[in-house]
Short mmCIF file of C-alpha atoms in Angstrom, two decimals:
data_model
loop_
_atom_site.label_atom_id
_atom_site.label_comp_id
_atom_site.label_asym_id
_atom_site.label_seq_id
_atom_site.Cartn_x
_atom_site.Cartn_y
_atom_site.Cartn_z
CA UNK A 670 110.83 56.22 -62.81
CA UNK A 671 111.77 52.55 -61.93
CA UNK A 672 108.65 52.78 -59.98
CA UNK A 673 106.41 53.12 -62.93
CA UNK A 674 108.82 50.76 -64.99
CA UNK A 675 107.82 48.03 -62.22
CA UNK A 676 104.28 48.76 -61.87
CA UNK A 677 103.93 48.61 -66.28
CA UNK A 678 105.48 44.96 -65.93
CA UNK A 679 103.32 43.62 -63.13
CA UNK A 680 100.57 44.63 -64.93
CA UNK A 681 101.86 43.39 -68.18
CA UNK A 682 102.21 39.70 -66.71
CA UNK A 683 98.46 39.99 -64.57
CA UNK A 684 96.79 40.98 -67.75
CA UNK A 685 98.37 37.25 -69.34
CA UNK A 686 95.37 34.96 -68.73
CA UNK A 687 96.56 32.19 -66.17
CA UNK A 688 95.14 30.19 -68.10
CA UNK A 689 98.07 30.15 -70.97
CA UNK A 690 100.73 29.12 -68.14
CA UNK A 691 100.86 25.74 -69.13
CA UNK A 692 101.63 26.04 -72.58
CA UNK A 693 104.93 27.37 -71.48
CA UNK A 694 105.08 25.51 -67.68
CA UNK A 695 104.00 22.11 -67.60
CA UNK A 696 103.36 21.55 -64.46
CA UNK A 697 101.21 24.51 -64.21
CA UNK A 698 98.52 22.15 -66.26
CA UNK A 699 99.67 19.49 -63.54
CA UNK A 700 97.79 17.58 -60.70
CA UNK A 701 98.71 18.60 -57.42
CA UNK A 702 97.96 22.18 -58.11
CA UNK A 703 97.84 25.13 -55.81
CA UNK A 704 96.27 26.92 -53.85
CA UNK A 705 92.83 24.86 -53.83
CA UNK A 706 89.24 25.70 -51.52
CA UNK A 707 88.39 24.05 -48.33
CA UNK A 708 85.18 22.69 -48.29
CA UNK A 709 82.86 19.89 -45.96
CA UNK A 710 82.77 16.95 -48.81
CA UNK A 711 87.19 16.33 -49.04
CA UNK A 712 88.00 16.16 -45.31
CA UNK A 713 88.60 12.49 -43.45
CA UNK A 714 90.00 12.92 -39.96
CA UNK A 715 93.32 11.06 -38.82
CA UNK A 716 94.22 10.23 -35.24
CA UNK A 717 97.74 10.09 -36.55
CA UNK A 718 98.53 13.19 -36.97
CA UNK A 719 100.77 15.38 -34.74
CA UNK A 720 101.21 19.00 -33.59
CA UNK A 721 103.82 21.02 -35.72
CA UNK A 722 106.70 21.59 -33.47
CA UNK A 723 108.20 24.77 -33.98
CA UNK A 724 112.19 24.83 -33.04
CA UNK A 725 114.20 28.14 -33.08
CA UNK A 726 111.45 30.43 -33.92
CA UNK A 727 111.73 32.77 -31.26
CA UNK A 728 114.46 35.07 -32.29
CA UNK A 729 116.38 37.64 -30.11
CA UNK A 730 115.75 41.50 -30.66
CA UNK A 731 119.90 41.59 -30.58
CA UNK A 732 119.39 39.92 -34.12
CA UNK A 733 117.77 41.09 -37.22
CA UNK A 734 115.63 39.59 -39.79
CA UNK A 735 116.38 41.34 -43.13
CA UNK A 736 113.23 42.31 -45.25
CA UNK A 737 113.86 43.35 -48.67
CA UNK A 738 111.81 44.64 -51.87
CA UNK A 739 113.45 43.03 -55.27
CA UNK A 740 110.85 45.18 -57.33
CA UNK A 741 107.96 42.34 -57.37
CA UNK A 742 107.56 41.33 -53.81
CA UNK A 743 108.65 42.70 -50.07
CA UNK A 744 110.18 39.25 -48.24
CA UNK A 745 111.47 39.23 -44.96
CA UNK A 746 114.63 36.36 -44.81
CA UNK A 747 114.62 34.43 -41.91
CA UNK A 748 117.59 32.35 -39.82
CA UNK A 749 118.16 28.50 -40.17
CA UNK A 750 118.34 28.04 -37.11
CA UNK A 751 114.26 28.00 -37.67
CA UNK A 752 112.95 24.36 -38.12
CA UNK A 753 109.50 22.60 -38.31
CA UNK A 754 109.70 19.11 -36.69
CA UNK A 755 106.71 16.56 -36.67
CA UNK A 756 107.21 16.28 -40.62
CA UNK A 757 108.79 13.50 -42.81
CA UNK A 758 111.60 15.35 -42.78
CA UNK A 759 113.22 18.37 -40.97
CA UNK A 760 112.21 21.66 -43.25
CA UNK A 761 114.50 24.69 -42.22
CA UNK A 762 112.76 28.38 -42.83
CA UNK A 763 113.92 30.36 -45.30
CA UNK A 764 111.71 33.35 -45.59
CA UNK A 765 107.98 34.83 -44.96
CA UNK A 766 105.81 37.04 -47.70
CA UNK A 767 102.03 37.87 -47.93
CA UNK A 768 99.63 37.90 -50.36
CA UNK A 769 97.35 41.01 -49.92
CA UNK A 770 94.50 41.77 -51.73
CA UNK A 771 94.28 45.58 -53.73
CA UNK A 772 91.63 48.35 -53.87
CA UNK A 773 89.06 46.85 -55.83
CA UNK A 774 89.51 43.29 -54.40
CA UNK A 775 90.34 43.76 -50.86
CA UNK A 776 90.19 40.07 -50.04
CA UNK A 777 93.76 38.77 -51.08
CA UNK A 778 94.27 35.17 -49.70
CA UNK A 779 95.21 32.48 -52.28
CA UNK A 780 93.39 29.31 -50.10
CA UNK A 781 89.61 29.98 -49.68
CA UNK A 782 87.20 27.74 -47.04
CA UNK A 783 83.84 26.84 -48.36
CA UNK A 784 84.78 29.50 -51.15
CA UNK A 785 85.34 32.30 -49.39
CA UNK A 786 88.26 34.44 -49.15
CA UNK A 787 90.17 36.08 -46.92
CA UNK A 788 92.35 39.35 -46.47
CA UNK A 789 95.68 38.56 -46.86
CA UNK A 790 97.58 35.31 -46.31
CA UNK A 791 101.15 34.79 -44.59
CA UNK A 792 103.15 32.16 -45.94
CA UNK A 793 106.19 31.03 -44.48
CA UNK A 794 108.73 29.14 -46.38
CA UNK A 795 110.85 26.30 -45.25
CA UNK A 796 113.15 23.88 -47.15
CA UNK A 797 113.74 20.10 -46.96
CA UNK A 798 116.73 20.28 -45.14
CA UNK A 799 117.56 16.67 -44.66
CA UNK A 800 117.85 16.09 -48.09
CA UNK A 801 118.69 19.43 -49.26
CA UNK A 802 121.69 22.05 -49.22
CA UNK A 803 119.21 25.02 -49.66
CA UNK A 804 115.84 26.40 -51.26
CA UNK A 805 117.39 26.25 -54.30
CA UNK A 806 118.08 22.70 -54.67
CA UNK A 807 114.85 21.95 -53.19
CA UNK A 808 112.53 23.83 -55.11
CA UNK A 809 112.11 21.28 -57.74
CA UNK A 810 111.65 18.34 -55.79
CA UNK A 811 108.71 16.24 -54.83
CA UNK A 812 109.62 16.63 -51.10
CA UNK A 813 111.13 19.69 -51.14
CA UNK A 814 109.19 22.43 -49.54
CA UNK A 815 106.89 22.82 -46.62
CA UNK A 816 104.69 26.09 -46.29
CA UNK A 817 102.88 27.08 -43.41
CA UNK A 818 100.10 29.16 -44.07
CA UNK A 819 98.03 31.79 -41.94
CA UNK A 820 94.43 32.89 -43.45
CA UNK A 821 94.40 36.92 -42.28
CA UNK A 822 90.69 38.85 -41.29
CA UNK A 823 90.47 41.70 -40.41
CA UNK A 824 89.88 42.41 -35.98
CA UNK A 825 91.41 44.22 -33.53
CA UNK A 826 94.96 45.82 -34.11
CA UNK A 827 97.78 42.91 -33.97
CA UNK A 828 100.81 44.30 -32.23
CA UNK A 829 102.57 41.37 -33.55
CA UNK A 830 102.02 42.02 -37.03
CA UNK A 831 103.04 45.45 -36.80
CA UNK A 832 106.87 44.61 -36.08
CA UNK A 833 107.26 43.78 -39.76
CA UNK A 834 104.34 46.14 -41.34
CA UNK A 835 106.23 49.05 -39.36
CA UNK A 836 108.67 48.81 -41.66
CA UNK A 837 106.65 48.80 -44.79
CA UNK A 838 107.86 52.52 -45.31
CA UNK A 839 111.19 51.67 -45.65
CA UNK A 840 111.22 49.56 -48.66
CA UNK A 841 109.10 51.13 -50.88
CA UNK A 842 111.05 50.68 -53.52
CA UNK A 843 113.00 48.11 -55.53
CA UNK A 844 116.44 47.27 -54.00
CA UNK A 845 115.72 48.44 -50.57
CA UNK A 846 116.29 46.92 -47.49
CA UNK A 847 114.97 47.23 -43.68
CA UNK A 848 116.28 45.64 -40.62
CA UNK A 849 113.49 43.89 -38.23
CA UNK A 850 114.44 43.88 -34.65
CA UNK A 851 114.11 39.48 -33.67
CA UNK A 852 110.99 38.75 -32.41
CA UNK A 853 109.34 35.46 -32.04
CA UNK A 854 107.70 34.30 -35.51
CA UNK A 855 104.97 32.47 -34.06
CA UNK A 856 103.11 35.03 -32.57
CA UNK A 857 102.73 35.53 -36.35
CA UNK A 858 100.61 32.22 -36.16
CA UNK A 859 97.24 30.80 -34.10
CA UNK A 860 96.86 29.81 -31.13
CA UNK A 861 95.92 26.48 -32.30
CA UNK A 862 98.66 24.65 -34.01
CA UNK A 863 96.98 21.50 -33.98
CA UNK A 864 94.33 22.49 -36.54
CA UNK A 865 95.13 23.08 -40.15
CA UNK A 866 94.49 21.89 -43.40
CA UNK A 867 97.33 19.88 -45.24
CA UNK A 868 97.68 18.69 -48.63
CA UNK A 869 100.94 18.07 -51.16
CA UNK A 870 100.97 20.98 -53.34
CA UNK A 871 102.43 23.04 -55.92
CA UNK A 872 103.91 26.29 -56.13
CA UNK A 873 101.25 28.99 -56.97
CA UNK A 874 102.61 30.67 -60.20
CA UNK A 875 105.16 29.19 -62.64
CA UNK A 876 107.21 27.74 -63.20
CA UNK A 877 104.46 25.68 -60.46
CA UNK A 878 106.57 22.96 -59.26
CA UNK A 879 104.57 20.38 -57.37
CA UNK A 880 107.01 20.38 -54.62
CA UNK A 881 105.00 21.75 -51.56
CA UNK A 882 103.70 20.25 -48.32
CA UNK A 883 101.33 22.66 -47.53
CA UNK A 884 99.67 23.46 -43.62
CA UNK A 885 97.31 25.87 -43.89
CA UNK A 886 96.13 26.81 -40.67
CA UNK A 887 91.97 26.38 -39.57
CA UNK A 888 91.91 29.43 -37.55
CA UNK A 889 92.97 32.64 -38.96
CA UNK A 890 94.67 35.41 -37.42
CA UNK A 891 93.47 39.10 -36.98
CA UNK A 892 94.79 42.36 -38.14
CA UNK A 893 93.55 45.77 -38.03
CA UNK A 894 91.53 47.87 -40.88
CA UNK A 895 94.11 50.36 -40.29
CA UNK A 896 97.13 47.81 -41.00
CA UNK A 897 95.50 45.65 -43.91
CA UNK A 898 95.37 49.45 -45.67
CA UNK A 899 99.42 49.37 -45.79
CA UNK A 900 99.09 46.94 -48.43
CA UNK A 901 96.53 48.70 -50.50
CA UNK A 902 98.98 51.87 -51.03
CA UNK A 903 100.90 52.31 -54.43
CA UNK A 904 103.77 50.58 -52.36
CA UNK A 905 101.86 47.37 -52.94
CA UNK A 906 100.42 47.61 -55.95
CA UNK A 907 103.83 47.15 -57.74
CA UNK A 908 105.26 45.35 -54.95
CA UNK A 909 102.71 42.25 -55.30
CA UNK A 910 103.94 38.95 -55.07
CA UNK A 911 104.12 36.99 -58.47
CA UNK A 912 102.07 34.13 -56.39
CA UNK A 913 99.25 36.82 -56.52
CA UNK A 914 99.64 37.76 -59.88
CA UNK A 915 96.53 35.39 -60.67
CA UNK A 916 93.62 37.33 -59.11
CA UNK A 917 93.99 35.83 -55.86
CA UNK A 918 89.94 36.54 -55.71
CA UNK A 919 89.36 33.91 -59.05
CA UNK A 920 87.53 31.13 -58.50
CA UNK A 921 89.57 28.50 -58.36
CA UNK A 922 89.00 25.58 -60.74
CA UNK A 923 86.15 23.00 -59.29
CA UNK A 924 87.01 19.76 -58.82
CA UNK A 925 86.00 17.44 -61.92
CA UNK A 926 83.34 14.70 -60.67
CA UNK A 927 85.24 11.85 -61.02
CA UNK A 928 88.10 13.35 -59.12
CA UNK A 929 86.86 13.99 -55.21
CA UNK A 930 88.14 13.58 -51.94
CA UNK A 931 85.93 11.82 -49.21
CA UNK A 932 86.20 12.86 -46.11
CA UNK A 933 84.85 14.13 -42.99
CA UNK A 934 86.47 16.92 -40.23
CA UNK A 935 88.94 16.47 -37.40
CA UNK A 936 87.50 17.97 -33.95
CA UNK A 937 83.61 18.32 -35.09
CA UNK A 938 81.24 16.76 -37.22
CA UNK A 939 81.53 18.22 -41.04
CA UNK A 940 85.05 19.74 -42.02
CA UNK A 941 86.41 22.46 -44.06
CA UNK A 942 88.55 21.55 -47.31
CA UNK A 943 88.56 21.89 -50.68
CA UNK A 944 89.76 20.79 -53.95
CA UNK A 945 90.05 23.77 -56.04
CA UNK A 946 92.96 23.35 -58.40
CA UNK A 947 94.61 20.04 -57.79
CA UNK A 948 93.34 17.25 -59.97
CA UNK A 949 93.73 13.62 -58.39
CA UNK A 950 91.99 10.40 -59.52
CA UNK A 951 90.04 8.98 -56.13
CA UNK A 952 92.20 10.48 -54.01
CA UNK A 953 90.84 9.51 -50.63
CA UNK A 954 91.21 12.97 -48.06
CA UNK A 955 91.81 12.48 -44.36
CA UNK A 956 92.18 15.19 -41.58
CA UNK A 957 93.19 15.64 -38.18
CA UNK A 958 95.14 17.20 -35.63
CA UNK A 959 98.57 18.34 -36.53
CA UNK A 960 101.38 17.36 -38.66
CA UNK A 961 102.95 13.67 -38.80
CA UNK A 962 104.09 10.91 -41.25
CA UNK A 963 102.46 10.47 -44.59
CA UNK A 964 101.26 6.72 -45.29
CA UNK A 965 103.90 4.68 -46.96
CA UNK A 966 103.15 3.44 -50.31
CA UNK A 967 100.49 6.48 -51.02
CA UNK A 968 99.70 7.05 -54.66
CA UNK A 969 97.89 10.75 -54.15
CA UNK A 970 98.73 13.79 -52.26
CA UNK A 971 97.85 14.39 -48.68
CA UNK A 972 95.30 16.92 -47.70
CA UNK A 973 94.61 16.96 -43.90
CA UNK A 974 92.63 19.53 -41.95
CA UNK A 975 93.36 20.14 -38.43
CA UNK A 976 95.65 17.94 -40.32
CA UNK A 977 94.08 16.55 -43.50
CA UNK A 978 95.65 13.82 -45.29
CA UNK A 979 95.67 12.05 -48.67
CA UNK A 980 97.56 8.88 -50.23
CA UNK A 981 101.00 9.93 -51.58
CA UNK A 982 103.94 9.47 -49.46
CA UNK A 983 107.19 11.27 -49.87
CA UNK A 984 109.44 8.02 -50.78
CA UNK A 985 111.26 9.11 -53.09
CA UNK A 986 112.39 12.84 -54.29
CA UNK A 987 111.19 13.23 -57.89
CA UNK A 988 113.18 16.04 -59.93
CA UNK A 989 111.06 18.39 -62.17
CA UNK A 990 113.31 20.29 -64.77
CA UNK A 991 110.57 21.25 -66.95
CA UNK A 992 112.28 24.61 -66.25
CA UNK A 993 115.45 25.11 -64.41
CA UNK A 994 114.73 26.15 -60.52
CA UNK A 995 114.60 29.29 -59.42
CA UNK A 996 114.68 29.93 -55.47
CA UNK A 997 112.59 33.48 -56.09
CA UNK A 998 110.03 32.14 -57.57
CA UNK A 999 108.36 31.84 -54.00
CA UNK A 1000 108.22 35.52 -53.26
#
């Protein structure tokens, strides 16, 4: 069945050590690597920093989002008429996936604080509109992306949640498509939009452009036992995102000691952040609350919890063509 065709080739590419991407992706062996841990010693916090503003994201139920299953990921497409403001630049959503863990590792989140994991994580995917026609210019460049991204434990039953995982059952398999009744996306998110980790990124999985401004939310959000179990059903095991193809439980690679971030926390004394995966030489880490404009003349990426920052402004878009783009690689 194309079921078990799908499920043979997603286990084909997980059982390719991660570890060989860069042979055939560059960039993969790259600095400004993702997804990296959040730990106390990389965190400096930075007054500067703003709130994310959040334009357009509450949709009417009169519209439809449309979620769809292309045999190696379920994505729900959202409407441009969703921004993020308090950026460098306008980003413009594009779509929303997760990253779920599976039976024998049920803790599927690609970002870890002080090395732990956590259920699933939501990322939702915006564009450098600006600069930028669509995702698929943008994908490639330096200050093309922006990611929000919500850690997921599990807690109570989330109502809010459940208007997309409702309609898990309806794309099952590859090709088909549901309709989501318009909802607004931020109950998706915290409470607390003021407190999140940031850093310049990469994509997670090749061809691992390093064209992401990541905000990864401080507090996560809560779903039920009952709802996290949709994801550990056949459905998802050959549904998986190709960002979770590396065993989103790995540890991530530690940060070499010549390479750290200094740093304290935003809000408290002692911070969460982490270096994980991305490689910078003395990059200096600061966090704080929210969003805001990256220092001009910055040689490193930023990292900011509760808005975290490091040196490397956005001046000027840098084209990678190791690879030509390709718009699904963030599924």
């Amino acid at each position: 069945s194309n079921s078990r065709a799908c499920l043979k080739e997603i286990i084909k590419i997980i059982m390719t050590d991660y570890a060989t991407w860069p042979k055939k992706y560059p960039f993969c062996g790259g600095v400004f690597q993702s997804p990296i841990d959040f730990h106390n010693d990389i965190l400096q916090y930075d007054t500067t920093l703003l709130p994310l503003e959040l334009v357009g994201y509450n949709v009417s139920s009169t519209d439809h989002f449309m979620l769809t299953n292309n045999g190696h990921s379920v994505r729900m497409s959202l409407f441009p008429t969703m921004h993020i403001r308090n950026l460098p630049f306008q980003y413009t959503a594009t779509q929303l996936h997760l990253h779920w863990g599976n039976r024998n590792k049920p803790e599927g989140s690609e970002h870890t604080v002080s090395g732990r994991h956590f259920a699933a994580e939501l990322h939702i995917v915006h564009y450098n509109s600006d600069k930028y026609p669509d995702v698929t210019a943008a994908i490639d460049k330096s200050d093309g992306l922006a990611v929000l991204a919500i850690l997921i434990e599990i807690g109570p039953f989330n109502p809010s949640y459940e208007k997309i995982f409702s309609h898990f059952q309806n794309v099952k398999y590859k090709d088909q498509v549901a309709l989501v009744p318009g909802f607004d996306i931020q109950e998706l998110l915290p409470d607390q939009l003021d407190e999140y980790y940031r850093y310049e990124g990469s994509l997670t999985t090749p061809p691992c452009f390093p064209s992401v401004l990541w905000t990864v939310f401080r507090h996560p959000v809560k779903v039920s036992q009952e709802q996290a179990s949709l994801s550990k059903t056949d459905i998802f095991l050959f549904s998986l995102s190709l960002y979770a193809l590396r065993s989103p439980t790995s540890p991530l690679p530690p940060c070499p000691a010549n390479q750290l971030f200094r740093g304290a926390s935003a809000g408290r004394e002692g911070g969460e952040a982490g270096c994980g995966s991305v490689l910078m030489e003395e990059a200096e880490v600061s966090w704080s609350r929210g969003g805001g404009e990256l220092p001009v003349g910055a040689e490193h990426p930023p990292i900011f919890f509760r808005g975290c920052s490091s040196p490397r402004a956005p001046t000027e878009s840098v084209p990678m063509h190791a690879h030509p783009p390709n718009s699904e690689a963030f599924n």
